[in-house]
């Protein structure tokens, strides 16, 4: 995949032609939100077992980025950016299984107004919130259609640290669609 790049006009993009973009809805504890993920494969391995099945087993390793947002009704709103590593296994014609791990940055914004005492006067703090280290791990199952588009459901744990001096895990249930990135940016395969 490292030699199979996408091009947009005369510009060659540092993106594999097999890269995938995913967008989905997310439920996290009492919160609702969305996530947008970009995965760029760097290793693809195909293995065939002639005695067991005619279909090959495909294993893909990817690196990418994820942007997520959720809003808790009484606590805070959270925006996070993660660098992800992903392992995808395709054992049958349409079904894929994915494991992922990501590390990044999280910024929360408190829902309720926050005030600070300064010079014996209370002043409202604009965009009050906290910064965290974000760590995420999870699993996804997806159904692949023609041209590599998929629908998926997944379960993740997003941990924010230090959250009151401990790690605070948030359960995330995700569902959405994935499509090849080349369809979004109108790019074509780089001519060889």
Short mmCIF file of N, CA and C in Angstrom, two decimals:
data_model
loop_
_atom_site.label_atom_id
_atom_site.label_comp_id
_atom_site.label_asym_id
_atom_site.label_seq_id
_atom_site.Cartn_x
_atom_site.Cartn_y
_atom_site.Cartn_z
N UNK A 1 0.80 -1.21 0.00
CA UNK A 1 0.00 0.00 0.00
C UNK A 1 0.83 1.27 0.00
N UNK A 2 2.10 1.18 0.48
CA UNK A 2 2.90 2.39 0.56
C UNK A 2 3.26 2.93 -0.81
N UNK A 3 3.22 2.08 -1.85
CA UNK A 3 3.56 2.54 -3.20
C UNK A 3 2.32 2.85 -4.02
N UNK A 4 1.14 2.55 -3.50
CA UNK A 4 -0.11 2.73 -4.21
C UNK A 4 -0.81 3.97 -3.65
N UNK A 5 -0.42 5.15 -4.14
CA UNK A 5 -0.91 6.42 -3.59
C UNK A 5 -2.07 6.96 -4.41
N UNK A 6 -2.78 7.90 -3.80
CA UNK A 6 -3.84 8.62 -4.49
C UNK A 6 -3.30 9.92 -5.04
N UNK A 7 -3.86 10.38 -6.15
CA UNK A 7 -3.47 11.67 -6.70
C UNK A 7 -4.71 12.49 -6.97
N UNK A 8 -4.55 13.79 -6.80
CA UNK A 8 -5.63 14.74 -7.03
C UNK A 8 -5.08 15.76 -8.02
N UNK A 9 -5.40 15.61 -9.29
CA UNK A 9 -4.77 16.43 -10.31
C UNK A 9 -3.32 16.02 -10.47
N UNK A 10 -2.39 16.98 -10.39
CA UNK A 10 -0.96 16.69 -10.48
C UNK A 10 -0.33 16.44 -9.12
N UNK A 11 -1.11 16.55 -8.04
CA UNK A 11 -0.58 16.41 -6.70
C UNK A 11 -0.75 14.97 -6.22
N UNK A 12 0.35 14.34 -5.80
CA UNK A 12 0.29 12.99 -5.24
C UNK A 12 0.11 13.11 -3.74
N UNK A 13 -0.96 12.52 -3.21
CA UNK A 13 -1.27 12.61 -1.79
C UNK A 13 -0.57 11.50 -1.01
N UNK A 14 -0.16 11.77 0.24
CA UNK A 14 0.49 10.72 1.05
C UNK A 14 -0.54 9.78 1.68
N UNK A 15 -1.47 9.31 0.86
CA UNK A 15 -2.57 8.47 1.32
C UNK A 15 -2.62 7.23 0.44
N UNK A 16 -2.76 6.08 1.07
CA UNK A 16 -2.89 4.84 0.32
C UNK A 16 -4.23 4.82 -0.41
N UNK A 17 -4.26 4.18 -1.56
CA UNK A 17 -5.51 4.06 -2.31
C UNK A 17 -6.51 3.17 -1.60
N UNK A 18 -6.06 2.47 -0.57
CA UNK A 18 -6.95 1.60 0.22
C UNK A 18 -7.38 2.25 1.53
N UNK A 19 -7.14 3.53 1.70
CA UNK A 19 -7.52 4.21 2.94
C UNK A 19 -9.04 4.29 3.05
N UNK A 20 -9.51 4.31 4.30
CA UNK A 20 -10.93 4.28 4.61
C UNK A 20 -11.28 5.46 5.52
N UNK A 21 -12.42 6.10 5.28
CA UNK A 21 -12.95 7.14 6.15
C UNK A 21 -14.27 6.66 6.73
N UNK A 22 -14.41 6.79 8.05
CA UNK A 22 -15.61 6.32 8.75
C UNK A 22 -16.26 7.48 9.48
N UNK A 23 -17.57 7.51 9.48
CA UNK A 23 -18.32 8.48 10.26
C UNK A 23 -19.47 7.74 10.94
N UNK A 24 -19.68 8.07 12.22
CA UNK A 24 -20.71 7.33 12.93
C UNK A 24 -21.29 8.07 14.11
N UNK A 25 -22.38 7.53 14.59
CA UNK A 25 -23.09 8.02 15.77
C UNK A 25 -22.52 7.30 16.99
N UNK A 26 -22.46 8.00 18.13
CA UNK A 26 -21.85 7.43 19.31
C UNK A 26 -22.72 7.69 20.53
N UNK A 27 -22.91 6.65 21.35
CA UNK A 27 -23.57 6.78 22.64
C UNK A 27 -22.51 6.49 23.69
N UNK A 28 -22.32 7.41 24.64
CA UNK A 28 -21.29 7.26 25.65
C UNK A 28 -21.89 7.57 27.01
N UNK A 29 -22.11 6.51 27.82
CA UNK A 29 -22.79 6.65 29.11
C UNK A 29 -24.12 7.37 28.88
N UNK A 30 -24.34 8.55 29.43
CA UNK A 30 -25.58 9.29 29.20
C UNK A 30 -25.44 10.30 28.07
N UNK A 31 -24.38 10.22 27.31
CA UNK A 31 -24.05 11.22 26.29
C UNK A 31 -24.32 10.70 24.89
N UNK A 32 -24.50 11.64 23.98
CA UNK A 32 -24.63 11.34 22.56
C UNK A 32 -23.61 12.16 21.79
N UNK A 33 -23.15 11.63 20.66
CA UNK A 33 -22.18 12.38 19.88
C UNK A 33 -21.90 11.70 18.55
N UNK A 34 -20.74 12.00 17.99
CA UNK A 34 -20.33 11.43 16.71
C UNK A 34 -18.82 11.24 16.71
N UNK A 35 -18.35 10.50 15.74
CA UNK A 35 -16.91 10.38 15.55
C UNK A 35 -16.61 10.28 14.05
N UNK A 36 -15.45 10.75 13.69
CA UNK A 36 -14.95 10.72 12.32
C UNK A 36 -13.56 10.12 12.37
N UNK A 37 -13.32 9.05 11.63
CA UNK A 37 -12.04 8.35 11.69
C UNK A 37 -11.48 8.13 10.30
N UNK A 38 -10.17 8.29 10.18
CA UNK A 38 -9.46 8.05 8.93
C UNK A 38 -8.41 6.98 9.19
N UNK A 39 -8.43 5.91 8.39
CA UNK A 39 -7.48 4.81 8.54
C UNK A 39 -6.69 4.63 7.25
N UNK A 40 -5.36 4.60 7.38
CA UNK A 40 -4.47 4.45 6.24
C UNK A 40 -3.68 3.15 6.39
N UNK A 41 -3.98 2.10 5.61
CA UNK A 41 -3.29 0.82 5.77
C UNK A 41 -1.82 0.91 5.37
N UNK A 42 -0.99 0.24 6.15
CA UNK A 42 0.43 0.17 5.80
C UNK A 42 0.91 -1.26 5.60
N UNK A 43 0.08 -2.24 5.94
CA UNK A 43 0.45 -3.63 5.70
C UNK A 43 -0.80 -4.46 5.46
N UNK A 44 -0.80 -5.22 4.36
CA UNK A 44 -1.92 -6.10 4.04
C UNK A 44 -1.35 -7.49 3.75
N UNK A 45 -1.90 -8.48 4.43
CA UNK A 45 -1.42 -9.84 4.25
C UNK A 45 -2.61 -10.73 3.88
N UNK A 46 -2.47 -11.47 2.78
CA UNK A 46 -3.51 -12.38 2.33
C UNK A 46 -3.00 -13.80 2.46
N UNK A 47 -3.78 -14.66 3.12
CA UNK A 47 -3.41 -16.05 3.32
C UNK A 47 -4.53 -16.93 2.81
N UNK A 48 -4.16 -17.95 2.01
CA UNK A 48 -5.16 -18.89 1.50
C UNK A 48 -4.92 -20.27 2.09
N UNK A 49 -5.99 -20.90 2.56
CA UNK A 49 -5.95 -22.27 3.06
C UNK A 49 -6.84 -23.10 2.14
N UNK A 50 -6.22 -23.80 1.18
CA UNK A 50 -6.98 -24.48 0.14
C UNK A 50 -7.86 -25.60 0.69
N UNK A 51 -7.44 -26.26 1.76
CA UNK A 51 -8.22 -27.37 2.29
C UNK A 51 -9.48 -26.89 3.01
N UNK A 52 -9.40 -25.74 3.68
CA UNK A 52 -10.52 -25.27 4.50
C UNK A 52 -11.55 -24.46 3.71
N UNK A 53 -11.09 -23.58 2.85
CA UNK A 53 -12.02 -22.69 2.15
C UNK A 53 -11.34 -22.14 0.91
N UNK A 54 -12.15 -21.77 -0.05
CA UNK A 54 -11.60 -21.15 -1.24
C UNK A 54 -11.36 -19.65 -1.05
N UNK A 55 -11.97 -19.08 -0.01
CA UNK A 55 -11.82 -17.65 0.23
C UNK A 55 -10.58 -17.38 1.06
N UNK A 56 -9.76 -16.41 0.67
CA UNK A 56 -8.55 -16.10 1.45
C UNK A 56 -8.89 -15.33 2.73
N UNK A 57 -7.97 -15.41 3.69
CA UNK A 57 -8.08 -14.60 4.90
C UNK A 57 -7.20 -13.38 4.72
N UNK A 58 -7.76 -12.21 4.98
CA UNK A 58 -7.03 -10.96 4.77
C UNK A 58 -6.84 -10.27 6.11
N UNK A 59 -5.59 -9.90 6.42
CA UNK A 59 -5.28 -9.17 7.64
C UNK A 59 -4.66 -7.84 7.25
N UNK A 60 -5.19 -6.78 7.82
CA UNK A 60 -4.72 -5.43 7.48
C UNK A 60 -4.32 -4.69 8.75
N UNK A 61 -3.18 -4.00 8.68
CA UNK A 61 -2.76 -3.11 9.77
C UNK A 61 -2.83 -1.68 9.25
N UNK A 62 -3.42 -0.81 10.07
CA UNK A 62 -3.62 0.58 9.66
C UNK A 62 -3.20 1.52 10.77
N UNK A 63 -2.85 2.74 10.36
CA UNK A 63 -2.66 3.84 11.30
C UNK A 63 -3.56 4.96 10.84
N UNK A 64 -4.05 5.75 11.81
CA UNK A 64 -4.96 6.82 11.40
C UNK A 64 -5.25 7.79 12.52
N UNK A 65 -6.27 8.61 12.27
CA UNK A 65 -6.70 9.65 13.21
C UNK A 65 -8.19 9.52 13.46
N UNK A 66 -8.61 9.89 14.67
CA UNK A 66 -10.02 9.92 15.00
C UNK A 66 -10.35 11.21 15.71
N UNK A 67 -11.43 11.85 15.27
CA UNK A 67 -11.97 13.03 15.92
C UNK A 67 -13.33 12.64 16.48
N UNK A 68 -13.54 12.91 17.77
CA UNK A 68 -14.80 12.55 18.40
C UNK A 68 -15.39 13.70 19.20
N UNK A 69 -16.70 13.68 19.37
CA UNK A 69 -17.40 14.70 20.15
C UNK A 69 -18.59 14.04 20.82
N UNK A 70 -18.79 14.34 22.10
CA UNK A 70 -20.03 13.95 22.76
C UNK A 70 -20.43 15.03 23.75
N UNK A 71 -21.71 15.05 24.08
CA UNK A 71 -22.26 16.05 24.99
C UNK A 71 -23.04 15.36 26.10
N UNK A 72 -22.62 15.58 27.34
CA UNK A 72 -23.33 15.06 28.50
C UNK A 72 -24.33 16.12 28.95
N UNK A 73 -25.58 15.77 29.25
CA UNK A 73 -26.59 16.80 29.53
C UNK A 73 -26.30 17.67 30.75
N UNK A 74 -25.61 17.14 31.76
CA UNK A 74 -25.39 17.94 32.96
C UNK A 74 -23.93 18.10 33.36
N UNK A 75 -23.01 17.43 32.66
CA UNK A 75 -21.61 17.45 33.08
C UNK A 75 -20.74 18.31 32.17
N UNK A 76 -20.52 17.86 30.93
CA UNK A 76 -19.64 18.60 30.03
C UNK A 76 -19.85 18.17 28.58
N UNK A 77 -19.22 18.90 27.69
CA UNK A 77 -19.08 18.52 26.29
C UNK A 77 -17.60 18.19 26.08
N UNK A 78 -17.32 17.19 25.27
CA UNK A 78 -15.95 16.72 25.11
C UNK A 78 -15.59 16.61 23.63
N UNK A 79 -14.42 17.13 23.28
CA UNK A 79 -13.85 16.96 21.95
C UNK A 79 -12.52 16.26 22.14
N UNK A 80 -12.27 15.21 21.36
CA UNK A 80 -10.98 14.51 21.48
C UNK A 80 -10.42 14.17 20.10
N UNK A 81 -9.10 14.10 20.05
CA UNK A 81 -8.38 13.72 18.84
C UNK A 81 -7.42 12.60 19.23
N UNK A 82 -7.46 11.50 18.48
CA UNK A 82 -6.63 10.34 18.79
C UNK A 82 -5.82 9.91 17.59
N UNK A 83 -4.60 9.45 17.84
CA UNK A 83 -3.83 8.72 16.85
C UNK A 83 -4.13 7.25 17.07
N UNK A 84 -4.61 6.55 16.05
CA UNK A 84 -5.07 5.16 16.19
C UNK A 84 -4.18 4.17 15.48
N UNK A 85 -4.17 2.97 16.02
CA UNK A 85 -3.60 1.81 15.32
C UNK A 85 -4.70 0.78 15.26
N UNK A 86 -4.86 0.13 14.10
CA UNK A 86 -5.99 -0.76 13.88
C UNK A 86 -5.53 -2.07 13.24
N UNK A 87 -6.15 -3.17 13.70
CA UNK A 87 -5.91 -4.49 13.14
C UNK A 87 -7.24 -5.03 12.64
N UNK A 88 -7.32 -5.29 11.33
CA UNK A 88 -8.58 -5.73 10.72
C UNK A 88 -8.42 -7.16 10.19
N UNK A 89 -9.43 -8.00 10.43
CA UNK A 89 -9.41 -9.38 10.00
C UNK A 89 -10.65 -9.64 9.15
N UNK A 90 -10.41 -10.14 7.95
CA UNK A 90 -11.53 -10.48 7.07
C UNK A 90 -11.42 -11.97 6.77
N UNK A 91 -12.35 -12.75 7.35
CA UNK A 91 -12.29 -14.20 7.19
C UNK A 91 -13.31 -14.72 6.19
N UNK A 92 -14.36 -13.97 6.01
CA UNK A 92 -15.39 -14.39 5.07
C UNK A 92 -15.58 -13.30 4.04
N UNK A 93 -16.47 -13.57 3.09
CA UNK A 93 -16.62 -12.66 1.97
C UNK A 93 -17.03 -11.26 2.40
N UNK A 94 -17.94 -11.13 3.35
CA UNK A 94 -18.49 -9.82 3.69
C UNK A 94 -18.20 -9.35 5.11
N UNK A 95 -17.83 -10.24 6.02
CA UNK A 95 -17.67 -9.85 7.42
C UNK A 95 -16.24 -9.51 7.76
N UNK A 96 -16.07 -8.43 8.53
CA UNK A 96 -14.74 -7.98 8.98
C UNK A 96 -14.80 -7.74 10.49
N UNK A 97 -13.67 -8.00 11.16
CA UNK A 97 -13.56 -7.79 12.60
C UNK A 97 -12.34 -6.91 12.84
N UNK A 98 -12.48 -5.93 13.70
CA UNK A 98 -11.41 -4.95 13.90
C UNK A 98 -11.13 -4.74 15.37
N UNK A 99 -9.85 -4.68 15.71
CA UNK A 99 -9.39 -4.27 17.02
C UNK A 99 -8.65 -2.95 16.86
N UNK A 100 -8.80 -2.02 17.80
CA UNK A 100 -8.14 -0.73 17.67
C UNK A 100 -7.64 -0.22 19.01
N UNK A 101 -6.61 0.60 18.95
CA UNK A 101 -6.05 1.23 20.14
C UNK A 101 -5.60 2.63 19.75
N UNK A 102 -5.94 3.62 20.57
CA UNK A 102 -5.58 5.00 20.24
C UNK A 102 -5.18 5.79 21.47
N UNK A 103 -4.33 6.78 21.26
CA UNK A 103 -3.87 7.69 22.32
C UNK A 103 -3.95 9.10 21.77
N UNK A 104 -4.38 10.05 22.61
CA UNK A 104 -4.46 11.42 22.12
C UNK A 104 -4.82 12.42 23.20
N UNK A 105 -5.51 13.46 22.77
CA UNK A 105 -5.81 14.62 23.61
C UNK A 105 -7.32 14.81 23.71
N UNK A 106 -7.79 15.15 24.90
CA UNK A 106 -9.20 15.41 25.13
C UNK A 106 -9.37 16.77 25.82
N UNK A 107 -10.36 17.52 25.38
CA UNK A 107 -10.68 18.81 25.99
C UNK A 107 -12.16 18.82 26.32
N UNK A 108 -12.47 19.04 27.61
CA UNK A 108 -13.86 19.13 28.03
C UNK A 108 -14.25 20.59 28.23
N UNK A 109 -15.52 20.89 28.04
CA UNK A 109 -16.09 22.21 28.28
C UNK A 109 -17.28 22.02 29.21
N UNK A 110 -17.23 22.63 30.38
CA UNK A 110 -18.27 22.44 31.38
C UNK A 110 -19.61 22.97 30.89
N UNK A 111 -20.68 22.22 31.18
CA UNK A 111 -22.02 22.60 30.74
C UNK A 111 -22.56 23.78 31.53
N UNK A 112 -22.36 23.77 32.83
CA UNK A 112 -22.87 24.84 33.70
C UNK A 112 -21.92 26.03 33.70
N UNK A 113 -22.44 27.23 33.88
CA UNK A 113 -21.56 28.41 33.97
C UNK A 113 -20.58 28.27 35.13
N UNK A 114 -19.35 28.70 34.91
CA UNK A 114 -18.29 28.60 35.91
C UNK A 114 -17.77 30.00 36.22
N UNK A 115 -17.60 30.28 37.51
CA UNK A 115 -17.15 31.60 37.95
C UNK A 115 -15.87 31.47 38.76
N UNK A 116 -15.06 32.53 38.72
CA UNK A 116 -13.80 32.57 39.45
C UNK A 116 -13.76 33.87 40.26
N UNK A 117 -13.28 33.74 41.50
CA UNK A 117 -13.18 34.91 42.37
C UNK A 117 -11.85 35.61 42.11
N UNK A 118 -11.93 36.86 41.69
CA UNK A 118 -10.74 37.64 41.42
C UNK A 118 -10.99 39.08 41.86
N UNK A 119 -10.07 39.60 42.72
CA UNK A 119 -10.21 40.96 43.26
C UNK A 119 -11.56 41.15 43.95
N UNK A 120 -11.94 40.15 44.77
CA UNK A 120 -13.20 40.19 45.52
C UNK A 120 -14.44 40.32 44.63
N UNK A 121 -14.33 39.82 43.41
CA UNK A 121 -15.45 39.89 42.48
C UNK A 121 -15.51 38.58 41.69
N UNK A 122 -16.73 38.03 41.54
CA UNK A 122 -16.90 36.81 40.76
C UNK A 122 -17.00 37.17 39.28
N UNK A 123 -16.17 36.49 38.50
CA UNK A 123 -16.18 36.69 37.05
C UNK A 123 -16.39 35.36 36.35
N UNK A 124 -17.20 35.40 35.31
CA UNK A 124 -17.48 34.17 34.56
C UNK A 124 -16.25 33.75 33.75
N UNK A 125 -15.96 32.46 33.77
CA UNK A 125 -14.82 31.91 33.03
C UNK A 125 -15.33 31.44 31.67
N UNK A 126 -14.89 32.05 30.57
CA UNK A 126 -15.35 31.60 29.25
C UNK A 126 -14.68 30.28 28.87
N UNK A 127 -15.44 29.40 28.25
CA UNK A 127 -14.94 28.10 27.79
C UNK A 127 -14.24 27.32 28.90
N UNK A 128 -14.82 27.32 30.09
CA UNK A 128 -14.23 26.60 31.23
C UNK A 128 -14.25 25.10 30.96
N UNK A 129 -13.17 24.43 31.32
CA UNK A 129 -13.09 22.99 31.13
C UNK A 129 -11.73 22.47 31.52
N UNK A 130 -11.45 21.24 31.11
CA UNK A 130 -10.22 20.57 31.52
C UNK A 130 -9.56 19.88 30.33
N UNK A 131 -8.26 19.68 30.44
CA UNK A 131 -7.46 18.97 29.44
C UNK A 131 -7.08 17.60 29.99
N UNK A 132 -7.16 16.58 29.14
CA UNK A 132 -6.86 15.22 29.57
C UNK A 132 -6.02 14.48 28.53
N UNK A 133 -5.33 13.47 29.01
CA UNK A 133 -4.76 12.45 28.15
C UNK A 133 -5.88 11.47 27.86
N UNK A 134 -6.12 11.14 26.60
CA UNK A 134 -7.19 10.22 26.21
C UNK A 134 -6.58 8.93 25.67
N UNK A 135 -7.07 7.80 26.17
CA UNK A 135 -6.65 6.48 25.72
C UNK A 135 -7.90 5.69 25.38
N UNK A 136 -7.92 5.08 24.20
CA UNK A 136 -9.12 4.37 23.74
C UNK A 136 -8.75 3.00 23.19
N UNK A 137 -9.54 2.00 23.53
CA UNK A 137 -9.39 0.66 22.97
C UNK A 137 -10.75 0.08 22.68
N UNK A 138 -10.85 -0.74 21.63
CA UNK A 138 -12.16 -1.29 21.32
C UNK A 138 -12.15 -2.32 20.21
N UNK A 139 -13.35 -2.78 19.89
CA UNK A 139 -13.54 -3.78 18.84
C UNK A 139 -14.76 -3.40 18.00
N UNK A 140 -14.71 -3.78 16.73
CA UNK A 140 -15.77 -3.44 15.78
C UNK A 140 -16.06 -4.65 14.90
N UNK A 141 -17.31 -4.82 14.55
CA UNK A 141 -17.69 -5.80 13.53
C UNK A 141 -18.38 -5.04 12.41
N UNK A 142 -18.03 -5.37 11.17
CA UNK A 142 -18.60 -4.63 10.04
C UNK A 142 -18.99 -5.59 8.92
N UNK A 143 -19.93 -5.14 8.12
CA UNK A 143 -20.39 -5.88 6.96
C UNK A 143 -19.99 -5.11 5.72
N UNK A 144 -19.23 -5.75 4.84
CA UNK A 144 -18.66 -5.08 3.68
C UNK A 144 -19.54 -5.31 2.45
N UNK A 145 -19.83 -4.20 1.76
CA UNK A 145 -20.55 -4.24 0.49
C UNK A 145 -19.54 -4.19 -0.65
N UNK A 146 -20.03 -4.12 -1.86
CA UNK A 146 -19.14 -3.98 -3.02
C UNK A 146 -18.42 -2.63 -2.96
N UNK A 147 -17.29 -2.55 -3.56
CA UNK A 147 -16.45 -1.35 -3.61
C UNK A 147 -15.98 -0.92 -2.21
N UNK A 148 -15.88 -1.88 -1.29
CA UNK A 148 -15.28 -1.70 0.05
C UNK A 148 -16.01 -0.74 0.97
N UNK A 149 -17.27 -0.43 0.73
CA UNK A 149 -18.05 0.34 1.69
C UNK A 149 -18.59 -0.62 2.74
N UNK A 150 -18.68 -0.16 4.00
CA UNK A 150 -19.14 -1.03 5.08
C UNK A 150 -20.10 -0.29 6.00
N UNK A 151 -20.90 -1.06 6.73
CA UNK A 151 -21.64 -0.56 7.89
C UNK A 151 -21.06 -1.28 9.09
N UNK A 152 -21.00 -0.62 10.24
CA UNK A 152 -20.33 -1.24 11.38
C UNK A 152 -21.01 -0.87 12.69
N UNK A 153 -20.76 -1.71 13.70
CA UNK A 153 -21.09 -1.42 15.08
C UNK A 153 -19.84 -1.74 15.90
N UNK A 154 -19.62 -0.97 16.96
CA UNK A 154 -18.43 -1.18 17.76
C UNK A 154 -18.63 -0.80 19.20
N UNK A 155 -17.73 -1.29 20.04
CA UNK A 155 -17.75 -0.99 21.46
C UNK A 155 -16.34 -0.59 21.88
N UNK A 156 -16.21 0.59 22.50
CA UNK A 156 -14.91 1.10 22.93
C UNK A 156 -14.96 1.53 24.38
N UNK A 157 -13.78 1.62 24.97
CA UNK A 157 -13.60 2.27 26.26
C UNK A 157 -12.69 3.47 26.03
N UNK A 158 -13.18 4.66 26.35
CA UNK A 158 -12.39 5.88 26.27
C UNK A 158 -12.04 6.29 27.69
N UNK A 159 -10.74 6.33 28.00
CA UNK A 159 -10.29 6.69 29.35
C UNK A 159 -9.67 8.07 29.33
N UNK A 160 -10.09 8.90 30.29
CA UNK A 160 -9.53 10.23 30.45
C UNK A 160 -8.67 10.23 31.71
N UNK A 161 -7.46 10.77 31.62
CA UNK A 161 -6.56 10.76 32.78
C UNK A 161 -5.79 12.06 32.83
N UNK A 162 -5.47 12.60 34.00
CA UNK A 162 -6.01 12.15 35.29
C UNK A 162 -7.38 12.78 35.53
N UNK A 163 -8.36 11.98 35.84
CA UNK A 163 -9.73 12.43 36.10
C UNK A 163 -9.96 12.30 37.59
N UNK A 164 -9.89 13.41 38.31
CA UNK A 164 -9.92 13.38 39.78
C UNK A 164 -8.86 12.44 40.33
N UNK A 165 -7.68 12.48 39.71
CA UNK A 165 -6.50 11.71 40.11
C UNK A 165 -6.61 10.22 39.85
N UNK A 166 -7.61 9.79 39.09
CA UNK A 166 -7.72 8.40 38.67
C UNK A 166 -8.06 8.38 37.19
N UNK A 167 -8.09 7.19 36.63
CA UNK A 167 -8.50 7.05 35.23
C UNK A 167 -10.01 6.88 35.18
N UNK A 168 -10.66 7.65 34.33
CA UNK A 168 -12.12 7.61 34.20
C UNK A 168 -12.49 6.96 32.85
N UNK A 169 -12.91 5.68 32.85
CA UNK A 169 -13.30 5.06 31.58
C UNK A 169 -14.73 5.41 31.20
N UNK A 170 -14.94 5.67 29.92
CA UNK A 170 -16.29 5.94 29.40
C UNK A 170 -16.59 4.88 28.35
N UNK A 171 -17.72 4.20 28.52
CA UNK A 171 -18.13 3.19 27.55
C UNK A 171 -18.71 3.90 26.33
N UNK A 172 -18.32 3.44 25.16
CA UNK A 172 -18.82 4.02 23.91
C UNK A 172 -19.38 2.94 23.01
N UNK A 173 -20.61 3.12 22.58
CA UNK A 173 -21.20 2.26 21.56
C UNK A 173 -21.26 3.08 20.29
N UNK A 174 -20.65 2.57 19.21
CA UNK A 174 -20.58 3.31 17.95
C UNK A 174 -21.25 2.52 16.83
N UNK A 175 -21.87 3.24 15.91
CA UNK A 175 -22.39 2.64 14.70
C UNK A 175 -22.29 3.65 13.57
N UNK A 176 -21.99 3.17 12.37
CA UNK A 176 -21.83 4.11 11.27
C UNK A 176 -21.50 3.43 9.96
N UNK A 177 -20.94 4.23 9.06
CA UNK A 177 -20.57 3.73 7.74
C UNK A 177 -19.10 4.07 7.46
N UNK A 178 -18.48 3.26 6.63
CA UNK A 178 -17.11 3.50 6.17
C UNK A 178 -17.09 3.44 4.65
N UNK A 179 -16.38 4.38 4.05
CA UNK A 179 -16.24 4.39 2.60
C UNK A 179 -14.79 4.68 2.23
N UNK A 180 -14.34 4.22 1.07
CA UNK A 180 -12.98 4.54 0.64
C UNK A 180 -12.78 6.05 0.54
N UNK A 181 -11.64 6.51 1.02
CA UNK A 181 -11.34 7.95 1.04
C UNK A 181 -11.32 8.55 -0.36
N UNK A 182 -10.94 7.76 -1.35
CA UNK A 182 -10.85 8.30 -2.71
C UNK A 182 -12.20 8.81 -3.22
N UNK A 183 -13.32 8.25 -2.73
CA UNK A 183 -14.63 8.74 -3.14
C UNK A 183 -14.94 10.11 -2.55
N UNK A 184 -14.40 10.41 -1.36
CA UNK A 184 -14.65 11.69 -0.71
C UNK A 184 -13.87 12.84 -1.33
N UNK A 185 -12.63 12.56 -1.71
CA UNK A 185 -11.77 13.65 -2.20
C UNK A 185 -11.68 13.67 -3.72
N UNK A 186 -12.37 12.74 -4.37
CA UNK A 186 -12.36 12.73 -5.83
C UNK A 186 -11.00 12.38 -6.41
N UNK A 187 -10.20 11.66 -5.63
CA UNK A 187 -8.85 11.31 -6.09
C UNK A 187 -8.88 10.04 -6.93
N UNK A 188 -7.81 9.83 -7.65
CA UNK A 188 -7.65 8.65 -8.47
C UNK A 188 -6.34 7.98 -8.10
N UNK A 189 -6.23 6.71 -8.52
CA UNK A 189 -4.98 6.00 -8.27
C UNK A 189 -3.84 6.66 -9.02
N UNK A 190 -2.68 6.69 -8.38
CA UNK A 190 -1.51 7.25 -9.04
C UNK A 190 -1.10 6.34 -10.18
N UNK A 191 -0.89 6.90 -11.37
CA UNK A 191 -0.46 6.07 -12.50
C UNK A 191 0.92 5.50 -12.26
N UNK A 192 1.13 4.23 -12.66
CA UNK A 192 2.42 3.57 -12.43
C UNK A 192 3.32 3.75 -13.64
#
